[in-house]
Tab-separated table of C-alpha atoms and ligand atoms in Angstrom:
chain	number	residue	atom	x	y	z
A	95	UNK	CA	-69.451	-43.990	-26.493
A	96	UNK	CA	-71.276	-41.378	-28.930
A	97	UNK	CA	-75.482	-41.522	-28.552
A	98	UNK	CA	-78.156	-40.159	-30.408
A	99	UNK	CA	-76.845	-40.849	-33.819
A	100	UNK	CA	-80.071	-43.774	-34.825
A	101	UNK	CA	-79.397	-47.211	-35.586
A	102	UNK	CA	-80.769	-46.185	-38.926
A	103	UNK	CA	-77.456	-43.626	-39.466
A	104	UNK	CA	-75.322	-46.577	-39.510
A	105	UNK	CA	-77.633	-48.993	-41.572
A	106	UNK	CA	-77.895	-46.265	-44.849
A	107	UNK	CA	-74.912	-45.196	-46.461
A	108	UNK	CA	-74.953	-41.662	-47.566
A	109	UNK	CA	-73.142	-39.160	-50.007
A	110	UNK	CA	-72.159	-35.574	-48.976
A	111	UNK	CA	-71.896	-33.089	-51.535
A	112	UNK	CA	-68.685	-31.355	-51.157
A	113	UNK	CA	-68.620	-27.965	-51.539
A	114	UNK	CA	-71.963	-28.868	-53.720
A	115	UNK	CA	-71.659	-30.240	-57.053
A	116	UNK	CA	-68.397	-28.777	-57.561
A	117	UNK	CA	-67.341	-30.809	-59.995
A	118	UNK	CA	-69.337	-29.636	-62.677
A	119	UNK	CA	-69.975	-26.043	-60.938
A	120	UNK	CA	-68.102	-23.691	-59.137
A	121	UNK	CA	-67.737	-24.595	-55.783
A	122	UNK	CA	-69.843	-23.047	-52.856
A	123	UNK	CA	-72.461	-21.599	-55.365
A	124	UNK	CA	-75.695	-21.821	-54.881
A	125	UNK	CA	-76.064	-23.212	-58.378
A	126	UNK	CA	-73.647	-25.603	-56.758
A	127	UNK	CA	-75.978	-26.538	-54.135
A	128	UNK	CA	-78.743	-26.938	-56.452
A	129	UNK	CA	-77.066	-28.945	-58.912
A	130	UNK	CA	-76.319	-31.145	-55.893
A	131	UNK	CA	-79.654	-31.272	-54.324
A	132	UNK	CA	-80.922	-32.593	-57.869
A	133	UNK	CA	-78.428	-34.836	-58.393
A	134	UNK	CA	-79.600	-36.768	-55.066
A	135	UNK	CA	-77.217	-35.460	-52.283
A	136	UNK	CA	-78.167	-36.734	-48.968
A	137	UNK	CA	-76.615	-34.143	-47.482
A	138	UNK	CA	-74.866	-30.633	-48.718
A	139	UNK	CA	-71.577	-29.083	-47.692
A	140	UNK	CA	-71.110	-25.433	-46.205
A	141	UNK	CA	-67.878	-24.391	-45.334
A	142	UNK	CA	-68.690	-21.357	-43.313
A	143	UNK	CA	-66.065	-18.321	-42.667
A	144	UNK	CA	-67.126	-14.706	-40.903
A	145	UNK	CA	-66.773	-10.989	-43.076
A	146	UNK	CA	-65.829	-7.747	-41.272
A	147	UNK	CA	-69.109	-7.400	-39.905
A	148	UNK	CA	-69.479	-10.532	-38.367
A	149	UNK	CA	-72.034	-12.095	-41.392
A	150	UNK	CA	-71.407	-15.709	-41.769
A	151	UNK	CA	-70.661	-16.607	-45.578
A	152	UNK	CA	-70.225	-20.046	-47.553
A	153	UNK	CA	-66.593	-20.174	-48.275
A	154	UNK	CA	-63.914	-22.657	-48.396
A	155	UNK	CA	-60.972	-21.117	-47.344
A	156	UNK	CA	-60.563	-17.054	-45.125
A	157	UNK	CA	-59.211	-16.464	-48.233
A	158	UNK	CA	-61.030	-14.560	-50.900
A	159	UNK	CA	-57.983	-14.937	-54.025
A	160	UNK	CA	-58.120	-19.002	-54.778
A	161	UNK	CA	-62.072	-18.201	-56.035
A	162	UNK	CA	-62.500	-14.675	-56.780
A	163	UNK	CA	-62.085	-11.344	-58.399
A	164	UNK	CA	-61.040	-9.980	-55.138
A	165	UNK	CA	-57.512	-8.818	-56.400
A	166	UNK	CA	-58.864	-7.203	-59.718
A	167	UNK	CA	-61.463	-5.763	-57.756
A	168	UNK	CA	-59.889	-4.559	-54.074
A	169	UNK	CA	-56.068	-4.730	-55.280
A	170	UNK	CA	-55.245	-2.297	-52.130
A	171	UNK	CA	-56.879	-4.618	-49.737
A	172	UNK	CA	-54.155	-7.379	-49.727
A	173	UNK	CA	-52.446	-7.874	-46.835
A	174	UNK	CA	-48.609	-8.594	-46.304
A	175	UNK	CA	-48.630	-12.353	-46.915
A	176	UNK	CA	-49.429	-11.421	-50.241
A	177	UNK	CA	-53.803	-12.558	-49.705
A	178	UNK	CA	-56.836	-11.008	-49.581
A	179	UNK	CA	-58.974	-12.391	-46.089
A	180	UNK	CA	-62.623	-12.602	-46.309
A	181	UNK	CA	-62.232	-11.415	-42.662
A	182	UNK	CA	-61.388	-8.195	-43.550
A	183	UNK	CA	-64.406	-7.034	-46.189
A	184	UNK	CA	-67.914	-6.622	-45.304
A	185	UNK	CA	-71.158	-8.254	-46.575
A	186	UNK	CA	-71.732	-5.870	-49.521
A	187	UNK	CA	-68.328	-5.721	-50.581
A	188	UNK	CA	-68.123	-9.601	-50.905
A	189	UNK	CA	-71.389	-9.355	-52.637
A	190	UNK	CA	-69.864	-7.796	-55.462
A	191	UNK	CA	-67.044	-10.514	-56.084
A	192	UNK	CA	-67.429	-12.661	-59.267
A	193	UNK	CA	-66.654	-16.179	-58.032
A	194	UNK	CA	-65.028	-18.530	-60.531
A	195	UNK	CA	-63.713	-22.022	-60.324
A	196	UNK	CA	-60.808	-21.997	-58.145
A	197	UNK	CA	-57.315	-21.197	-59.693
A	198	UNK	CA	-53.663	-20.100	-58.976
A	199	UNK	CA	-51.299	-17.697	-60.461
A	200	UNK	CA	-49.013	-18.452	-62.925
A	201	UNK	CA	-46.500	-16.024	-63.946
A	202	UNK	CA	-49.122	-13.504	-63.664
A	203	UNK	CA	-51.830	-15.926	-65.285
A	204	UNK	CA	-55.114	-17.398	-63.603
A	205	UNK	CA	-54.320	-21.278	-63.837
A	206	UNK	CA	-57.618	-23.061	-63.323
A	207	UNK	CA	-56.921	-26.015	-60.599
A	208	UNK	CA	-59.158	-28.438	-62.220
A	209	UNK	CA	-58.964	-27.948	-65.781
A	210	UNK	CA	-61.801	-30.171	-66.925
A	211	UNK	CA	-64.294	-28.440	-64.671
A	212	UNK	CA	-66.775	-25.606	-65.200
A	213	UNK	CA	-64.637	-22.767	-67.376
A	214	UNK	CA	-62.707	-19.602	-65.792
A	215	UNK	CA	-65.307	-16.574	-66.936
A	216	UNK	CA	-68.165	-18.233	-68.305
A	217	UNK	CA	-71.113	-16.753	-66.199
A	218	UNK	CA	-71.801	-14.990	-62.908
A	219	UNK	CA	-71.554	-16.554	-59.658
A	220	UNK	CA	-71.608	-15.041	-56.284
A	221	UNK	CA	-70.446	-15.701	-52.685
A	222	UNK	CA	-73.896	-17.022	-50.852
A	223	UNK	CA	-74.316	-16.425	-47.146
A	224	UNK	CA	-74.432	-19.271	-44.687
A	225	UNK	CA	-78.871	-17.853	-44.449
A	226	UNK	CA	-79.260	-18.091	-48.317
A	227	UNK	CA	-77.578	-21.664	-48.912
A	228	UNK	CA	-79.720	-22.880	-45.591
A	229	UNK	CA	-82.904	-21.306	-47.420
A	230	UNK	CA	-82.146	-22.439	-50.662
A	231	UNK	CA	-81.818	-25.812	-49.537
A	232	UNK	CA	-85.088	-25.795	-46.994
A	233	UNK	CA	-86.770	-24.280	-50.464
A	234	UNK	CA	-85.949	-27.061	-52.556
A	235	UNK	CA	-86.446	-30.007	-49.341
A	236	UNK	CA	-90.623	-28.636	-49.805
A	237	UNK	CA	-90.548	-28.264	-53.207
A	238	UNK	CA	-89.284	-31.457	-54.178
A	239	UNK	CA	-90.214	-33.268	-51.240
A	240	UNK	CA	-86.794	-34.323	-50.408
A	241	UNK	CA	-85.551	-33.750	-47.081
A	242	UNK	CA	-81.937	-33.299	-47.819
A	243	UNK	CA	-79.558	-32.342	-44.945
A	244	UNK	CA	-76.972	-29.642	-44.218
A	245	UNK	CA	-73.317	-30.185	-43.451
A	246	UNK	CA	-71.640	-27.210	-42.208
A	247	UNK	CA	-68.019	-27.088	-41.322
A	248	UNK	CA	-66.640	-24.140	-39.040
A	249	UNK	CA	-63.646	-23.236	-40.689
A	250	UNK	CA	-60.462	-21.988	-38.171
A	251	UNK	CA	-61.917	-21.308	-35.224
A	252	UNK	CA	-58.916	-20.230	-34.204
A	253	UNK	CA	-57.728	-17.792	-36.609
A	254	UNK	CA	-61.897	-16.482	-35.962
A	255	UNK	CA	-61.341	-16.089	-32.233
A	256	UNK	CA	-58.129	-14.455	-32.070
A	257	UNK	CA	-60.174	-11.951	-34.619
A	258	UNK	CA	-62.581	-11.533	-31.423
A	259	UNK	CA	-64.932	-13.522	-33.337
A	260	UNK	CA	-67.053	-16.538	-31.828
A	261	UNK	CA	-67.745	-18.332	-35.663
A	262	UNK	CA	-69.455	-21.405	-33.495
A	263	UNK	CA	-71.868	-19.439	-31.554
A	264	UNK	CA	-72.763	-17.550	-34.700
A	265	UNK	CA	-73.287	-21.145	-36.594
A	266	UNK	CA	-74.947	-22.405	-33.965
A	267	UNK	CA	-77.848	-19.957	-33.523
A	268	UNK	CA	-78.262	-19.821	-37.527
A	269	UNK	CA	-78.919	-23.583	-37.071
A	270	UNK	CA	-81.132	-23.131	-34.534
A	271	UNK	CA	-82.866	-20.146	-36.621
A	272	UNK	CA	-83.393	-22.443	-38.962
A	273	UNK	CA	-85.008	-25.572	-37.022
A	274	UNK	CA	-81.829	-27.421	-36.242
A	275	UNK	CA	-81.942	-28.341	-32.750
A	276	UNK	CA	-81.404	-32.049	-32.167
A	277	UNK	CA	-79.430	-35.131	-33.059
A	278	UNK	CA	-82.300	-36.339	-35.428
A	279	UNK	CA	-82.475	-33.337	-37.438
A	280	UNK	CA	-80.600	-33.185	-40.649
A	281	UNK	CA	-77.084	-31.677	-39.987
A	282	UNK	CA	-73.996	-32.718	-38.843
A	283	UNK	CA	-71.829	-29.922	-37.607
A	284	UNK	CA	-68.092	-30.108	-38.461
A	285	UNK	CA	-64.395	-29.122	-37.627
A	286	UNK	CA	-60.818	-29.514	-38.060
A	287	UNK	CA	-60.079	-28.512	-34.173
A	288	UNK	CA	-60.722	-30.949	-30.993
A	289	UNK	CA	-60.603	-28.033	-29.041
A	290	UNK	CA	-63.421	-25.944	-31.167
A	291	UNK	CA	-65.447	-29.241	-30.974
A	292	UNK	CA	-65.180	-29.668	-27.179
A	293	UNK	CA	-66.160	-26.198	-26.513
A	294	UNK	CA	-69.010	-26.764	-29.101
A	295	UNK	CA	-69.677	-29.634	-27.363
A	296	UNK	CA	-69.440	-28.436	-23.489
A	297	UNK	CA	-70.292	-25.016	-24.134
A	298	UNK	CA	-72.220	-23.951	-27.295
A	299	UNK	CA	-74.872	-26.405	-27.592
A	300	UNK	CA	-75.572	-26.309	-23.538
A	301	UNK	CA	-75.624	-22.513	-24.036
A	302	UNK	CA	-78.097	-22.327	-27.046
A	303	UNK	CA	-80.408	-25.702	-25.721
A	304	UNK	CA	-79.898	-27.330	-29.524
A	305	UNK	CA	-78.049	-31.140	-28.993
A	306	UNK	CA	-76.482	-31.260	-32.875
A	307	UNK	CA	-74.724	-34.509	-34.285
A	308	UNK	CA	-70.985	-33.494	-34.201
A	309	UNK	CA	-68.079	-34.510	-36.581
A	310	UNK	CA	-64.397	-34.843	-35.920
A	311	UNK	CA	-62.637	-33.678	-39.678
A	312	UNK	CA	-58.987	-35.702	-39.124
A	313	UNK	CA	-56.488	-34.770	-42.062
A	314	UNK	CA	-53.735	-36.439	-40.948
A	315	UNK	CA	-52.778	-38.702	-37.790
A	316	UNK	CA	-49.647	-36.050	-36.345
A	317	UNK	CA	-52.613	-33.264	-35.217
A	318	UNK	CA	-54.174	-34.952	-32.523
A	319	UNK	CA	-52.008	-38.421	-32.290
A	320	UNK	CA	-54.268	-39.185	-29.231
A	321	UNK	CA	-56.877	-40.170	-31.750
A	322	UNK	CA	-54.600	-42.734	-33.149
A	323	UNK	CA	-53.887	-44.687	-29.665
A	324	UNK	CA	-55.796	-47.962	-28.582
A	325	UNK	CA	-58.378	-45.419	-26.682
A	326	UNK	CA	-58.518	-42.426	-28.611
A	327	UNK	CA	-61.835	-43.475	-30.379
A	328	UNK	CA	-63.424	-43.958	-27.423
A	329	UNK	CA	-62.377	-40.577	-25.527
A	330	UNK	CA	-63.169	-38.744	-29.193
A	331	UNK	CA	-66.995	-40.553	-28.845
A	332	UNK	CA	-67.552	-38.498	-25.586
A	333	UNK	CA	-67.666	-35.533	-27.677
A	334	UNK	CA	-68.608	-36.341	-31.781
A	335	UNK	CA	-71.297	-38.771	-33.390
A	336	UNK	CA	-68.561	-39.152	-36.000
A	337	UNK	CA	-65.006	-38.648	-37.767
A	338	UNK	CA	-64.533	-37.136	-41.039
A	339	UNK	CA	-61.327	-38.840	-41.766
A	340	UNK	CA	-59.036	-37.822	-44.716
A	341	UNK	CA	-59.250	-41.111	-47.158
A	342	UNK	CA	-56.232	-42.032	-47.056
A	343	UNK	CA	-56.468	-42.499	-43.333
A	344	UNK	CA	-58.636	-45.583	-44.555
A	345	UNK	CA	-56.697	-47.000	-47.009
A	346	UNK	CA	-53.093	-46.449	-46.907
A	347	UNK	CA	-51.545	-44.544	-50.232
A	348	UNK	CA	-49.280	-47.144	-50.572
A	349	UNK	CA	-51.934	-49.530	-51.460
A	350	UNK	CA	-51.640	-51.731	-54.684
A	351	UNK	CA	-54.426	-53.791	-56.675
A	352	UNK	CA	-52.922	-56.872	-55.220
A	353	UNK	CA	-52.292	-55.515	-51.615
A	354	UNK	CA	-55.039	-53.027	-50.003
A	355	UNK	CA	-53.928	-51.795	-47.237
A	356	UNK	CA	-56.943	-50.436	-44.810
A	357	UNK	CA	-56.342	-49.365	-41.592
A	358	UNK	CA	-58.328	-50.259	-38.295
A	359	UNK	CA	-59.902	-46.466	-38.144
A	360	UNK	CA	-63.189	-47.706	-38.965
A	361	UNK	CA	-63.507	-50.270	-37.276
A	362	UNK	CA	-62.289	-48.451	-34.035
A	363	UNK	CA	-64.716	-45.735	-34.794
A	364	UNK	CA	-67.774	-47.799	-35.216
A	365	UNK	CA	-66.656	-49.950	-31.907
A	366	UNK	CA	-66.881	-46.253	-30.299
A	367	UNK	CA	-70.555	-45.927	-32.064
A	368	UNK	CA	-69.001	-42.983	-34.129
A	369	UNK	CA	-70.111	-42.812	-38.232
A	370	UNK	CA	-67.298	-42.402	-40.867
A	371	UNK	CA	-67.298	-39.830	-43.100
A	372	UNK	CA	-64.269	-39.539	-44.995
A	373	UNK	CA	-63.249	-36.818	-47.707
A	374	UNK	CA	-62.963	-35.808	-50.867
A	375	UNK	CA	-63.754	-38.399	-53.356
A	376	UNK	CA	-63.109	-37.047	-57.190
A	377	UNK	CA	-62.759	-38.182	-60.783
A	378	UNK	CA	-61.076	-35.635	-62.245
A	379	UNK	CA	-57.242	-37.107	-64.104
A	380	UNK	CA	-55.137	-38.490	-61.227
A	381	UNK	CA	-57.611	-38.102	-58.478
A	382	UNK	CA	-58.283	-41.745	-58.398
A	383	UNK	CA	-55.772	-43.838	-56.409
A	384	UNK	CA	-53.591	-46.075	-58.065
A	385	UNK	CA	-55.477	-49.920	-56.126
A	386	UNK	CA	-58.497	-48.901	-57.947
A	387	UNK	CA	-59.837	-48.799	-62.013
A	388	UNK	CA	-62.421	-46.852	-61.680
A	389	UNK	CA	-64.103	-43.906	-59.385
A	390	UNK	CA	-66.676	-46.737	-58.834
A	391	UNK	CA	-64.274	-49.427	-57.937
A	392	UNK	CA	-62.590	-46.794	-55.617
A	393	UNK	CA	-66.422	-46.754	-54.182
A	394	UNK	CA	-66.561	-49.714	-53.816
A	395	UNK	CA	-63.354	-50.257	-52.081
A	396	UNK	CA	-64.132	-47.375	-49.171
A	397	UNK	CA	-67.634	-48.357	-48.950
A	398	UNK	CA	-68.226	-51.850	-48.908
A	399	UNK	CA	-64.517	-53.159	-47.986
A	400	UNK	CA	-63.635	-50.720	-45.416
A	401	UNK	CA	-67.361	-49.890	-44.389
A	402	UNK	CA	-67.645	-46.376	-44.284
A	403	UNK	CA	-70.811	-44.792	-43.801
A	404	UNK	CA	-70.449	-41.889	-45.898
A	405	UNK	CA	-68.436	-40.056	-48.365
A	406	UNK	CA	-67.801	-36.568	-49.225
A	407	UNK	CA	-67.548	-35.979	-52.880
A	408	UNK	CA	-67.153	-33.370	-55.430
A	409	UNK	CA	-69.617	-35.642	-57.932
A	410	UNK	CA	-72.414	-36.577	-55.725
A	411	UNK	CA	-74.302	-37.635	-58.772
A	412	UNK	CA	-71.657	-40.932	-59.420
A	413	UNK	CA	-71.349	-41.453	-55.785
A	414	UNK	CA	-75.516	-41.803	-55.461
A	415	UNK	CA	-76.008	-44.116	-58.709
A	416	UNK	CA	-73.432	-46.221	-57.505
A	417	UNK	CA	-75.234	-46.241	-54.011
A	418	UNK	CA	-78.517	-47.063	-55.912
A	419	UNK	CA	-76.959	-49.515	-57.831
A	420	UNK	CA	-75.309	-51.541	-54.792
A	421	UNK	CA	-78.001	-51.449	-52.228
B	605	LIG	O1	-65.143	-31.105	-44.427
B	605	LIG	C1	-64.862	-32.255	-45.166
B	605	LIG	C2	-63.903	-31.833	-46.189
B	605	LIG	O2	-64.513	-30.766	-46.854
B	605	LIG	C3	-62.647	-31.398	-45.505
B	605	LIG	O3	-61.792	-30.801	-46.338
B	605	LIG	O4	-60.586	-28.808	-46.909
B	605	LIG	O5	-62.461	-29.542	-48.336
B	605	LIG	O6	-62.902	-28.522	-46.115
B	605	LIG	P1	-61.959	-29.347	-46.942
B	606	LIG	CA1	-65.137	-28.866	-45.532
């Protein structure tokens, strides 16, 4: 059974900016994150990936090409798979990447991915590291008098490790830098990988004397089927405070007005005393599921039918009127 997460985590449902306000700004900017913080986040995404020279930066994928200049810029720096890895350029050199909304190539074009967002060239955006966006936010929490949290995910351990890079220990000391060092504090710390979070969990957070709320990201139920088995919430609550389920792990695709289909996940989870936090909520043309009318009604489905605690959403700003508006 997962402790420390307050009785008050479970009472007040929450919105997580993901990837910032990256609906209306280029995702992972810190214009992003302040667009977000505005718009009345309750807590703010980092994705966090490693450079060359082991700085920790605020980026979605180890991939520069889906969101930058790199290939204009470094077009001898690709490797043979045909991408450019943020793993291989140092601090300054990502520095002087234009970010841009992401995109993909097109017979030799930049095609935007979400063409009703923020426009391809307008404006100058840069990568932020993991220390600026923590700032930025810890800026605007005493300016505004908000006390809006940080949700960093380490992105593939793995693929870090095998680089001879420890990406958690390096996350988990900049949280601790920064005056994150127990359950109550305003982070959740999140991954894709049981066996990053275990050795997070029986290793890392010993090591550095911080106790940090954990969250298990699930994208589909084939990973780890263990999850998925009578017990697997309960063994998965001796090491996270919470799940970060993919949505559809909630409410089955397949799903019709007439017929909603939602799973027991929650319910298991919360029996476990784990939160729910699933991803990515959106608006843009064909993002909202076929059962539902409306983003809102979609809201309303996942929050008040299936009782999640939380969502992850590219428009934080519809996610926390709707909140406001259904207390
Ligand atoms: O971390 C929650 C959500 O962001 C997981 O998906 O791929 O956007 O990192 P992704
Ligand atoms: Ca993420």
């Amino acid at each position: 059974m997962a402790t420390g997460v307050s009785a008050q985590a479970f009472s007040q449902k929450i919105v997580v900016a993901h990837r910032g306000a990256s609906g209306y700004l280029p995702e992972h900017t810190l214009e992003a994150k302040a667009m977000a913080h505005a718009m009345g986040a309750d807590y703010i995404e980092q994705d966090v990936v490693m450079t060359k020279d082991d700085q920790l930066i605020v980026l979605h994928d180890i991939t520069l090409d889906r969101t930058t200049d790199v290939a204009d810029q470094f077009p001898a720096r690709v490797r043979d798979d045909g991408r450019f890895y943020a793993i291989d350029f140092t601090l300054e050199e990502i520095r002087r990447l234009n970010v841009s909304e992401g995109f993909s190539m097109v017979g030799g074009v930049k095609k935007q991915s979400f063409p009703n967002r923020f426009p391809m060239g307008n404006s100058q955006f840069r990568v932020p590291t993991f220390a600026e966006e923590i700032e930025l936010i810890q800026g605007m929490n005493k300016s505004t008098g908000k006390d809006v949290g940080i949700y960093p995910e380490v992105k593939s351990p793995e693929f870090h490790r095998a680089a001879g890079k420890d990406i958690s220990t390096a996350v988990v000391k900049m949280l601790k830098h920064y005056g994150y060092t127990s359950k109550q504090d305003k982070v959740f710390l999140q991954t894709f990988s049981f066996e990053e979070l275990k050795i997070i969990h029986d290793e890392i957070l010993p090591a550095a004397g911080v106790e940090l709320k954990l969250l298990q990201l699930i994208d589909n139920a084939d990973t780890n089927p263990w999850m998925f088995e009578a017990n697997g919430m309960e063994k998965l609550a001796n090491f996270a405070d919470g799940i970060g389920p993919e949505k559809s792990l909630i409410i089955d695709r397949a799903s019709t007005k007439s017929k909603l289909l939602i799973t027991d996940l929650v319910d298991r989870a919360h029996a476990a005393g784990m939160l729910v936090h699933p991803y990515t909520f959106r608006l843009d043309p064909g993002q909202v599921p076929r059962y539902a009318d409306s983003f809102e009604e979609m809201l309303d489905l996942f929050y008040f039918k299936a009782d999640i605690d939380g969502a992850f959403s590219d428009f934080p700003d519809r996610v926390a009127d709707f909140l406001k508006n259904n207390k």
